[in-house]
Coordinates of C-alpha atoms in Angstrom, one line a residue:
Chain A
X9 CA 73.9 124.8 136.2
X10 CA 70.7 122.5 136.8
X11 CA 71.7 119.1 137.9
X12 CA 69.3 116.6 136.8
X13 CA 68.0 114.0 139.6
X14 CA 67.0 110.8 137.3
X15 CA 64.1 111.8 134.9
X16 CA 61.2 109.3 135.7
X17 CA 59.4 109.6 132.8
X18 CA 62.2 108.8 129.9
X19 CA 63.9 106.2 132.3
X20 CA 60.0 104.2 132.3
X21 CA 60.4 104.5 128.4
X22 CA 63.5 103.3 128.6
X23 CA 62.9 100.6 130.8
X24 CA 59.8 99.4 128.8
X25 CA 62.1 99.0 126.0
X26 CA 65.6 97.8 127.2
X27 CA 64.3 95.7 129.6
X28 CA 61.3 94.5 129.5
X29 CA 61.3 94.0 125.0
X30 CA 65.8 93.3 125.4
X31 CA 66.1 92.2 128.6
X32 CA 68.8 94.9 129.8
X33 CA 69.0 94.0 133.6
X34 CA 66.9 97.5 135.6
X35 CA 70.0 98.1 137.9
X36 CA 72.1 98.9 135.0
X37 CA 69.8 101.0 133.0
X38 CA 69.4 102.7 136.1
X39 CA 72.8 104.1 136.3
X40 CA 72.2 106.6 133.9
X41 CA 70.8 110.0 132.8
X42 CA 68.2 110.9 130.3
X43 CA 67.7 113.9 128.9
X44 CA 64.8 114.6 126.1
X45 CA 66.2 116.6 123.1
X46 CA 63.7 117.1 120.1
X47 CA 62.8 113.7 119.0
X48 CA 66.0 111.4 120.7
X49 CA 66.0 110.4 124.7
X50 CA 69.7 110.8 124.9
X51 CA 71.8 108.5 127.6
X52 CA 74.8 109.9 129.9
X53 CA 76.9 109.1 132.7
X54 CA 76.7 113.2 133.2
X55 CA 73.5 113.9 135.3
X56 CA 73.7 117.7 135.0
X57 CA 71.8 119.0 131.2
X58 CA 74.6 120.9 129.9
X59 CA 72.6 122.2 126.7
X60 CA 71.7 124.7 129.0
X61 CA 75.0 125.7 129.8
X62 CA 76.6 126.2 126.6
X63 CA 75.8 128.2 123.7
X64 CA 77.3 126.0 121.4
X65 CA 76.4 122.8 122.8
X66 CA 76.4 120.1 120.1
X67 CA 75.2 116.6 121.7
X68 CA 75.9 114.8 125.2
X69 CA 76.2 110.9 125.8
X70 CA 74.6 108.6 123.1
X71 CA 71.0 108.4 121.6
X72 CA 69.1 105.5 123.0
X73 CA 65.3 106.0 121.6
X74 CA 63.6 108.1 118.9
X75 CA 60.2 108.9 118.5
X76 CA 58.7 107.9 115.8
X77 CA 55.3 109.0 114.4
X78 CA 54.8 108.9 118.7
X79 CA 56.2 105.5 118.8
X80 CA 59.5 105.0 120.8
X81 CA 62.1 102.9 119.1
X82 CA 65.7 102.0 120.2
X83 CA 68.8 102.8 118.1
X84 CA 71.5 101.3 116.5
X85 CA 73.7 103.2 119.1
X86 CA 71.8 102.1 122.1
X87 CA 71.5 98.2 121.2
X88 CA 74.7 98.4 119.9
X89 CA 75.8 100.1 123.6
X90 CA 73.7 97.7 125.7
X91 CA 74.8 94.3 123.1
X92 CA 76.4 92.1 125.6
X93 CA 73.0 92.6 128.0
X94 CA 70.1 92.0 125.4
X95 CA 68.5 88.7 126.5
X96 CA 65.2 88.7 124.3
X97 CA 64.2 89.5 121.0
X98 CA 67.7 89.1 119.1
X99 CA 66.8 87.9 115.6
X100 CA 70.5 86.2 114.7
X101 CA 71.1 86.3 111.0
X102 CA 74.0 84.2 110.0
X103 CA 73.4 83.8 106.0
X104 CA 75.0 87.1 104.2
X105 CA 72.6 86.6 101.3
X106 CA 69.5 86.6 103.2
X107 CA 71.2 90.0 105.3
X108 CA 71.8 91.7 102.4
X109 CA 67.9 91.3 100.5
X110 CA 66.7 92.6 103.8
X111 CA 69.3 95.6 103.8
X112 CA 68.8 96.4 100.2
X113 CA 64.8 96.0 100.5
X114 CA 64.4 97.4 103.5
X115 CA 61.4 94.6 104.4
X116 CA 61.4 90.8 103.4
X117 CA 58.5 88.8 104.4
X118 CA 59.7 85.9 107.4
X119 CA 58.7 83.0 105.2
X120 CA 61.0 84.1 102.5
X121 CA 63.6 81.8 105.5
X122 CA 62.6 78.9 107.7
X123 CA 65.0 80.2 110.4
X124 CA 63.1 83.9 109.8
X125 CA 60.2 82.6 110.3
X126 CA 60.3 79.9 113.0
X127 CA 61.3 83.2 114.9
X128 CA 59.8 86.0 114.5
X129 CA 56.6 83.8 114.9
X130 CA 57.1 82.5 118.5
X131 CA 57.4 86.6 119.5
X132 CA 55.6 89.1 120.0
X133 CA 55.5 91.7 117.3
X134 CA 57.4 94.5 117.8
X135 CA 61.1 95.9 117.9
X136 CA 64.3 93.4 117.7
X137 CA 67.8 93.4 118.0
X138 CA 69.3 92.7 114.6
X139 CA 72.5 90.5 114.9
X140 CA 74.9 89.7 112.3
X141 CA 76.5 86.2 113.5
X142 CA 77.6 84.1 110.1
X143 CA 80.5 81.5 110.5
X144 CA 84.0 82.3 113.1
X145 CA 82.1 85.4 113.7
X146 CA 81.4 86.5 117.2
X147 CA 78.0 87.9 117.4
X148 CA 77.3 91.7 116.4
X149 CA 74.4 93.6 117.1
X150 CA 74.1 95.9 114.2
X151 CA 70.8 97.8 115.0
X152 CA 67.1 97.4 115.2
X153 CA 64.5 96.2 113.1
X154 CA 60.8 95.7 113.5
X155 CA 58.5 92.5 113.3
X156 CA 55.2 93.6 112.1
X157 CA 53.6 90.5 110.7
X158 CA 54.2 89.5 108.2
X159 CA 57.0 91.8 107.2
X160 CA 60.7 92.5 108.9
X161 CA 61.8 96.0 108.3
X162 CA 65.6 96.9 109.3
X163 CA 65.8 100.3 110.8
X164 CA 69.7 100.6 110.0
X165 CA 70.4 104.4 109.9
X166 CA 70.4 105.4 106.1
X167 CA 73.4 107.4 106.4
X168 CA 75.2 104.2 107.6
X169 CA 73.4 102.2 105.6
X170 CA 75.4 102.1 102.7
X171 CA 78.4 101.4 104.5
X172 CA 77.1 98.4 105.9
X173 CA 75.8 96.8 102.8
X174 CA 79.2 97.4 101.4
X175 CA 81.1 95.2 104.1
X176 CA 78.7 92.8 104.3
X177 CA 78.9 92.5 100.5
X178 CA 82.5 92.6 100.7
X179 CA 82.4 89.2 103.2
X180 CA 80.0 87.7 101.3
X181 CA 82.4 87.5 98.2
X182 CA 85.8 87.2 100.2
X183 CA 84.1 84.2 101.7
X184 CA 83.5 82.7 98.4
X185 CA 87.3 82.8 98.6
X186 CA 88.9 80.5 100.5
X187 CA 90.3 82.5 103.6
X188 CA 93.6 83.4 104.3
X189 CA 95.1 80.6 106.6
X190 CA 96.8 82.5 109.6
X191 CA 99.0 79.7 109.7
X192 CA 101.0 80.6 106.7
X193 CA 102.2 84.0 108.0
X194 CA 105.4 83.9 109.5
X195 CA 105.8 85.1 113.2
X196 CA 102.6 84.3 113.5
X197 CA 102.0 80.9 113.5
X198 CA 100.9 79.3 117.0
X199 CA 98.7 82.1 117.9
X200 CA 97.8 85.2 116.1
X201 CA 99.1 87.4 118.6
X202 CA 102.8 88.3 118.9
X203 CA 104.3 90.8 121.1
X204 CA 106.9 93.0 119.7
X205 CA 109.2 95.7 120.3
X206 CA 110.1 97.9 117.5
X207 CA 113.8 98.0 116.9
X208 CA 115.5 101.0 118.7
X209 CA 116.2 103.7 116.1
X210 CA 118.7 106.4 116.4
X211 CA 117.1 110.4 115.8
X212 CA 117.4 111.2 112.3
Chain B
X1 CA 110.8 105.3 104.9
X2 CA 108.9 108.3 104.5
X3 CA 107.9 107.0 100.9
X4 CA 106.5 103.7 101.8
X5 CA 103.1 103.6 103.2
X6 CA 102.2 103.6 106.8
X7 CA 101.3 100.8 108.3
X8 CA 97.9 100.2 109.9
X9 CA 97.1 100.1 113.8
X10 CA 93.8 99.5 115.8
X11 CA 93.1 100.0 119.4
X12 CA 90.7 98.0 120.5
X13 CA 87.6 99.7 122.0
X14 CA 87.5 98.4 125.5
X15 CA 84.4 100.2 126.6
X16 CA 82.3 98.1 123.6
X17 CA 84.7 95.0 122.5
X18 CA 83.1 92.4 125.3
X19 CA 86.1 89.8 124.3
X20 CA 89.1 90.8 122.3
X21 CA 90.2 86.8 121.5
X22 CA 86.7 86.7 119.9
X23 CA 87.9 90.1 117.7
X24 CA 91.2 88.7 117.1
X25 CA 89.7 85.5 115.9
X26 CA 87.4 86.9 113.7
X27 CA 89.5 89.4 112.0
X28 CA 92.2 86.2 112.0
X29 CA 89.3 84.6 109.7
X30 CA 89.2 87.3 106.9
X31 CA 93.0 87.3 107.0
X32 CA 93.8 90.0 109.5
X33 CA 97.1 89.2 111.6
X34 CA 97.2 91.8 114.7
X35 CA 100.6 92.4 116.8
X36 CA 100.5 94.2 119.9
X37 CA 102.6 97.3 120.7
X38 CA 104.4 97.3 123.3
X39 CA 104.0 100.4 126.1
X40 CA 100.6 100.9 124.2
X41 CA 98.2 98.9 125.8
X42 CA 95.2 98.0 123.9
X43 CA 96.8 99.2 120.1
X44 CA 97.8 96.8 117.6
X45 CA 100.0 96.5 113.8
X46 CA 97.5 95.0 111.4
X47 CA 99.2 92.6 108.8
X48 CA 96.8 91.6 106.2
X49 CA 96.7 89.7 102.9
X50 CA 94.1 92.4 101.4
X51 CA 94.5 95.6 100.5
X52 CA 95.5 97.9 103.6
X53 CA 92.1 99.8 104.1
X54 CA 89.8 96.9 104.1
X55 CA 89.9 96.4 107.9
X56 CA 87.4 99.6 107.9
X57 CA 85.0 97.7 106.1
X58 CA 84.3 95.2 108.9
X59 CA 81.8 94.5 111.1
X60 CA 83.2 95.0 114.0
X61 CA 84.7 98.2 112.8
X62 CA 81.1 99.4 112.2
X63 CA 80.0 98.3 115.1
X64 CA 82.3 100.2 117.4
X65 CA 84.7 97.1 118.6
X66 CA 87.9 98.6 117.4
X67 CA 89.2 102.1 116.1
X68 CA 91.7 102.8 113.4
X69 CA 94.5 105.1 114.8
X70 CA 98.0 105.8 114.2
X71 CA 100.6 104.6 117.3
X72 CA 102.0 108.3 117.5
X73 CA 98.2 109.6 117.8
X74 CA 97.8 106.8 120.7
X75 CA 100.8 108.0 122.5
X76 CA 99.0 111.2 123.3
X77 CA 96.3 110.3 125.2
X78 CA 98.5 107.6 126.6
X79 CA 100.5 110.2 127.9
X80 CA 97.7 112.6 129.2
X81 CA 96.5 109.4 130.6
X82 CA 93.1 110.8 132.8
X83 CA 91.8 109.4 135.2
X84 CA 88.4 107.8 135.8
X85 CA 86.0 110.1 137.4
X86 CA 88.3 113.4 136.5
X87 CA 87.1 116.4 133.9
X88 CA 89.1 116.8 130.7
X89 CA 88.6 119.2 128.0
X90 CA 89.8 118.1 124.4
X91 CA 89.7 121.9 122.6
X92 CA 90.8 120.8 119.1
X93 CA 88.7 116.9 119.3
X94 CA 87.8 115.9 115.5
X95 CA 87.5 113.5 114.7
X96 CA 87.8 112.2 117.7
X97 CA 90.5 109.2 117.9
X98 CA 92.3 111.0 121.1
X99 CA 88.9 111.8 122.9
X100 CA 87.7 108.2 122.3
X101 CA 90.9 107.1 124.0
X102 CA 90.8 109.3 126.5
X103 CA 87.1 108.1 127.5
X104 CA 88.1 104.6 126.9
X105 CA 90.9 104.9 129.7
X106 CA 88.2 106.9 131.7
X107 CA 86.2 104.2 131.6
X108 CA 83.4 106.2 130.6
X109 CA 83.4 107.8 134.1
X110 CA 83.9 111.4 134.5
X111 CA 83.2 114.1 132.1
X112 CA 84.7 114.7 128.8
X113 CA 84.2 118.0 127.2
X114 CA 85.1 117.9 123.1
X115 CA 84.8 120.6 121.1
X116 CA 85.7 121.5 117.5
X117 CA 84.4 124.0 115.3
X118 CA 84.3 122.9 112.0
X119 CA 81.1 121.4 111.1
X120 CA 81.9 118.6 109.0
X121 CA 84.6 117.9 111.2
X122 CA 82.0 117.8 114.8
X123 CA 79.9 115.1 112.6
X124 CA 82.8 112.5 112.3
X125 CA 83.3 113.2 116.6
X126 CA 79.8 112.9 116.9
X127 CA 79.9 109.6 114.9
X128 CA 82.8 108.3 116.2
X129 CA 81.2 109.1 120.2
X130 CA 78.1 106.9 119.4
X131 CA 80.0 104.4 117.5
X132 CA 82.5 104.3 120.0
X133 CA 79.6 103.9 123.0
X134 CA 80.9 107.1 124.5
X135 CA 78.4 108.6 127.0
X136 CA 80.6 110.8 128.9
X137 CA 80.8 113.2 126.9
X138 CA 79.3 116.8 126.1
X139 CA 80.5 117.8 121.7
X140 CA 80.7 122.1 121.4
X141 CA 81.3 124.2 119.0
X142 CA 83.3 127.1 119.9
X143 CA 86.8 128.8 118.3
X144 CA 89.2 127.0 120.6
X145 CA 90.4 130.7 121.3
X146 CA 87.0 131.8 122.9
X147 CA 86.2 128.7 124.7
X148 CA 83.9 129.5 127.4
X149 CA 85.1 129.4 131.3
X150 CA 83.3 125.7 132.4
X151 CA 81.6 125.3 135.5
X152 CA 84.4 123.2 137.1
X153 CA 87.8 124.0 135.4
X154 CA 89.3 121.0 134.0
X155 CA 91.8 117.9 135.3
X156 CA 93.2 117.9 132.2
X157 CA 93.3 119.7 129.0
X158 CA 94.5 118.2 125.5
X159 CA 95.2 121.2 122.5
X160 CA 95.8 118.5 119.5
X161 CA 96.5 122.2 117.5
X162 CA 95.6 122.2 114.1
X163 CA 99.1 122.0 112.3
X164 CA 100.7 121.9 108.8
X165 CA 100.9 118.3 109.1
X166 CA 104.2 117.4 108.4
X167 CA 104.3 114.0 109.9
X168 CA 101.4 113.0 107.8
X169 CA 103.2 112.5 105.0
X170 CA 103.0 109.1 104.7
X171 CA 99.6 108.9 105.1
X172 CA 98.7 111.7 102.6
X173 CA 101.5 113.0 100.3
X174 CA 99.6 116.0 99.5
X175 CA 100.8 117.3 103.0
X176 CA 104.5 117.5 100.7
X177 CA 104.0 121.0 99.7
X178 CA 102.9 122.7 102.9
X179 CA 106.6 121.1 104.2
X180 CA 108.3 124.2 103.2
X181 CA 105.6 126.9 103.4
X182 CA 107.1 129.2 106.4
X183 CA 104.0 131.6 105.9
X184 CA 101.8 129.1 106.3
X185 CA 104.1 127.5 109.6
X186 CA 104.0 131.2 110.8
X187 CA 100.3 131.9 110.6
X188 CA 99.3 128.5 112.1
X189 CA 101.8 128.9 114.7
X190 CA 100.2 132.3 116.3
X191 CA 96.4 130.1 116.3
X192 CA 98.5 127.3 118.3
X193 CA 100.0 129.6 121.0
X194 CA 96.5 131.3 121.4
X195 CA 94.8 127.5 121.7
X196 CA 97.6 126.5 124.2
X197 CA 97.1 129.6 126.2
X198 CA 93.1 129.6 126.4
X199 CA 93.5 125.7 127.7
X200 CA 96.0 126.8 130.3
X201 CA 93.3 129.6 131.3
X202 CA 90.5 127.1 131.5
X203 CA 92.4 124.2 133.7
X204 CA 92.6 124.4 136.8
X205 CA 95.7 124.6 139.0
X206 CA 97.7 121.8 139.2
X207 CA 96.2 120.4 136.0
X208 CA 97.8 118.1 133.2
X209 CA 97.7 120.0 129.6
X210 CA 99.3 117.8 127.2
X211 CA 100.3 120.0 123.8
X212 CA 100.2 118.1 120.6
X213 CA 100.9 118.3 116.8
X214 CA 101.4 116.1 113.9
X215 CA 104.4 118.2 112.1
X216 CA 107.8 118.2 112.9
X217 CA 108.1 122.4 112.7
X218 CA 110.0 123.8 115.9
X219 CA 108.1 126.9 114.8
X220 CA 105.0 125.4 116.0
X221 CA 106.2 122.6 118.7
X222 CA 108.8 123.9 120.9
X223 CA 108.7 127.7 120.1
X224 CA 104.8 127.4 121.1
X225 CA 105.7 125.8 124.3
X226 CA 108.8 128.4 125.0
X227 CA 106.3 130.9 124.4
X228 CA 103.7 129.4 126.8
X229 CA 106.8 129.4 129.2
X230 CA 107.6 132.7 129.2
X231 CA 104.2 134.3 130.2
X232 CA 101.6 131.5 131.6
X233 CA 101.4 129.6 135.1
X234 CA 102.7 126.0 133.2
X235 CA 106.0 124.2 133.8
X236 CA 107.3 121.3 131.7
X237 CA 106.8 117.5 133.0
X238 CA 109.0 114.6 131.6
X239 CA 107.6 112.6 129.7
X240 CA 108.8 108.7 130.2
X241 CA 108.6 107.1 127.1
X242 CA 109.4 102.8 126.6
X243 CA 108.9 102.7 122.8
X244 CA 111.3 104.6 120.6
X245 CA 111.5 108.5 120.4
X246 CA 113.9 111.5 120.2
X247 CA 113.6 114.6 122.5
X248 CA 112.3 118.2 122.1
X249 CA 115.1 120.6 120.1
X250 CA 116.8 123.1 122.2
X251 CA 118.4 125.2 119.7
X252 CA 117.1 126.1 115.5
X253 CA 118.2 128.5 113.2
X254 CA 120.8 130.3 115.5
X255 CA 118.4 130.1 118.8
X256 CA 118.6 128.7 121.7
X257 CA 115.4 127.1 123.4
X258 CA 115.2 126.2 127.3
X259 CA 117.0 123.5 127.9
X260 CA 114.3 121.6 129.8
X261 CA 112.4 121.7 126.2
X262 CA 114.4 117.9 126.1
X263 CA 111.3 116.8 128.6
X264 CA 109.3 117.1 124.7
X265 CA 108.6 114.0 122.9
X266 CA 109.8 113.6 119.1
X267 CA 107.9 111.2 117.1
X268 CA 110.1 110.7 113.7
X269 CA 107.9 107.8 111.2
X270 CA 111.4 105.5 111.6
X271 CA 111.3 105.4 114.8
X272 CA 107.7 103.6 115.7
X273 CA 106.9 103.0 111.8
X274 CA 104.2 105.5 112.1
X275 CA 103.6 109.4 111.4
X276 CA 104.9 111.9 113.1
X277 CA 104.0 113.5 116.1
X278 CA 105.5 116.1 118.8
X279 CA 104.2 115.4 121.8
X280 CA 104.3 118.3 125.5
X281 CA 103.3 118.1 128.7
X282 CA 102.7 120.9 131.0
X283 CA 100.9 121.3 134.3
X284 CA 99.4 124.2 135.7
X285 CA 101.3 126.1 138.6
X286 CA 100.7 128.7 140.9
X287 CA 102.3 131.8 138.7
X288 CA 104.8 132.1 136.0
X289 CA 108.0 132.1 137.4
X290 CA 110.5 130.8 135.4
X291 CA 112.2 129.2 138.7
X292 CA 109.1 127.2 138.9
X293 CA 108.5 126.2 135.6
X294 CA 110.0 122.6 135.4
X295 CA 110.2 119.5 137.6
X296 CA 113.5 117.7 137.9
X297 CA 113.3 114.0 135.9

């Protein structure tokens, strides 16, 4: 069994992008392993490789950066993982309209939206932190996409794409609707939390 | 009961969800009521004004906030309850609601080992794990039965057996004909003693193997464990329950099980308005003497 001391190679590629393009504090980043499978840099609290352990080893931790024509670029799993630490470079979309022409198109130029385009401008080009934050919503980091004048591309997995058009969709026309007032459900009324204890039942 | 629908719970994913008010609010918004469950920390009852499903197809379901899971499947990880910075192998893990748990009251420290073997099955763990923000955890593929020996035997072990999945009945009613299929029960219930045998190889002595299944057959709950009894190094632990329950059966069809099978847990879908689940724990002993076997509540 080879136990890994930290890789220093993929934890400077990591660093280059979760800290210095996100802002993910070094200390933290640092706390973890990275392995290199194919083209992912995988993440884990494990620091021994155990691909090399097991014949039929499937994955280990979660899949932080792929390479991409030999560009690194992070995934929806890592920004999603490191969400509450990203200080830089989170475009905030709060419009569901504008979210879903870029999710169906896959690019929209920034002008096509004042907010867009005031900032994507003042950065850098590069790789940013798409977050989903309409209206009584807390903020969500649903994966990355790229500002490469004058476009934004969304690099939303396509095999979860779909799904997340879909909901998005689905809030866009619920919210057309008024919402349900919590209010008017029964035990529920000061506070949407109630505890509870089911009633004791006897064995059938 | 068992014709009306089951309700739908969510535990909230501690290891992504940085504020649950904010979740509660926002789910509150699209008209999402949640209720907390007493002696279940972190799972909740979803009332809701839209169709039941539609809580899958939010955001912060997508993003990894919260998982959809049944009360009775919450209890069994609940019950395992591992520890931070401990080793656990789940043998029988997709899709992955028990092993996400499991990490979640791990805290993400220590070393998870899932495994599974169907394919189609290992891609909904593998989702779930990176949804979920799971990184201590190694997926494999192996037959439960021929699960290799791991370089430090396991804290814990958790069989979830594959099963005729009697107790799912509300959830799926096609799971109505298997009910009364005794071949069926018979065949799957020489698989679950073979499972619950290899994990009790694997752990290591003194380790917590919790046994489950989501059917109410004694053929493959507490005849499995009986069996187990008889010729491996396991005895029975009590299992202290504060939400409502029935035991393990000691006697079906003209025999007579140990008596200590009462330390089971029974999961009926009255009790917890849920499905069904049976519910085992074991630790590992020295040998298999019978003398040995349980602990005294």
């Amino acid at each position: 069994m080879t136990i890994h001391s930290q890789n220093p190679e993929l934890l400077a590629i990591v660093q280059a992008i979760y800290h210095e393009r996100f802002g993910v504090p070094l200390h933290l980043l640092n706390q973890y392993y990275y392995f290199q499978r194919k083209d992912m840099i995988w993440m884990s609290t494990l620091p021994a490789d155990y691909r090399q352990y097991f014949r039929g080893f499937q994955m280990q931790g979660i899949r932080i950066i792929r390479y991409s024509r030999h560009i690194q670029k992070p995934t929806t799993a890592g920004l999603q993982f490191w969400a509450p630490y990203l200080r830089q470079h989170v475009l905030t979309i709060d419009d569901p309209h504008l979210m879903i022409q870029l999710l169906q198109r896959g690019k929209l130029p920034a002008d096509i939206d004042a907010h867009l385009h005031n900032t994507l401008t003042a950065w850098t080009p590069g790789y940013v932190a798409l977050a989903w934050h309409p209206a009584q919503s807390p903020l969500l980091i649903l994966g990355c996409a790229q500002w490469k004048p004058p476009h934004l591309t969304h690099h939303i997995p396509r095999r979860r794409l779909p799904e997340l058009l879909h909901t998005i969709e689905l809030q866009e026309t619920t919210s057309a609707e008024p919402p349900a007032n919590p209010t008017t459900h029964d035990q529920h009324q000061s506070n949407n939390i109630t505890p509870t204890t089911p009633p004791c039942c006897p064995a059938p | 009961m068992i014709q009306t629908p089951e309700p739908v719970y969510i535990r909230v994913n501690t290891l992504k969800c940085p504020d649950r008010q904010e979740l509660f609010a926002y789910l509150n918004t699209w008209g999402f009521t949640l209720q907390p469950i007493d002696g279940l920390p972190d799972h909740y009852r979803v009332h809701h004004t839209h169709e039941p499903n539609t809580i899958a197809r939010t955001i912060p379901h997508w993003t990894g906030w919260f998982y959809i899971q049944d009360i009775a499947s919450g209890l069994v990880s609940q019950i395992l309850n591992p520890k931070p910075g401990t080793t656990l192998l789940d043998l029988c893990a997709a899709p992955g609601g028990k092993t996400t748990h499991c990490a979640q009251l791990m805290h993400n420290q220590g070393t998870i080992f899932a495994n599974d073997i169907g394919t189609r099955r290992l891609r909904a763990l593998q989702t779930n794990l990176l949804r979920m923000g799971v990184t201590c955890c190694v997926v494999t593929r192996y037959d439960g039965l021929r699960y290799p020996d791991l370089p430090t035997p396991p804290d814990y072990v958790l069989v979830d057996a594959p099963c005729s999945g009697e107790g799912r009945i509300r959830q799926d009613p096609k799971h109505k004909k298997r009910e009364a299929d005794l071949h069926f029960i018979h065949q799957i219930s020489g698989k679950q003693k073979g499972l619950l045998r290899r994990a009790i190889t694997l752990a290591k002595k003194g380790a917590r193997i919790v046994y489950s299944t989501c059917t109410f057959a004694p053929e493959e709950n507490e005849f499995v464990i009986a069996y187990v009894l008889e010729r491996m190094p396991v005895r029975l632990i009590p299992i202290h329950l504060n939400l409502p329950h029935s035991r393990g059966i000691t006697r079906w069809e003209n025999k007579t099980l140990p008596p200590e099978m009462e330390y089971c847990v029974r999961i009926y879908p009255h009790q917890l308005d849920s499905g069904g689940m049976f519910i085992a724990l074991l630790e590992k002993t020295d040998h298999n003497n019978s003398h040995h076997r349980t602990q005294t509540p």
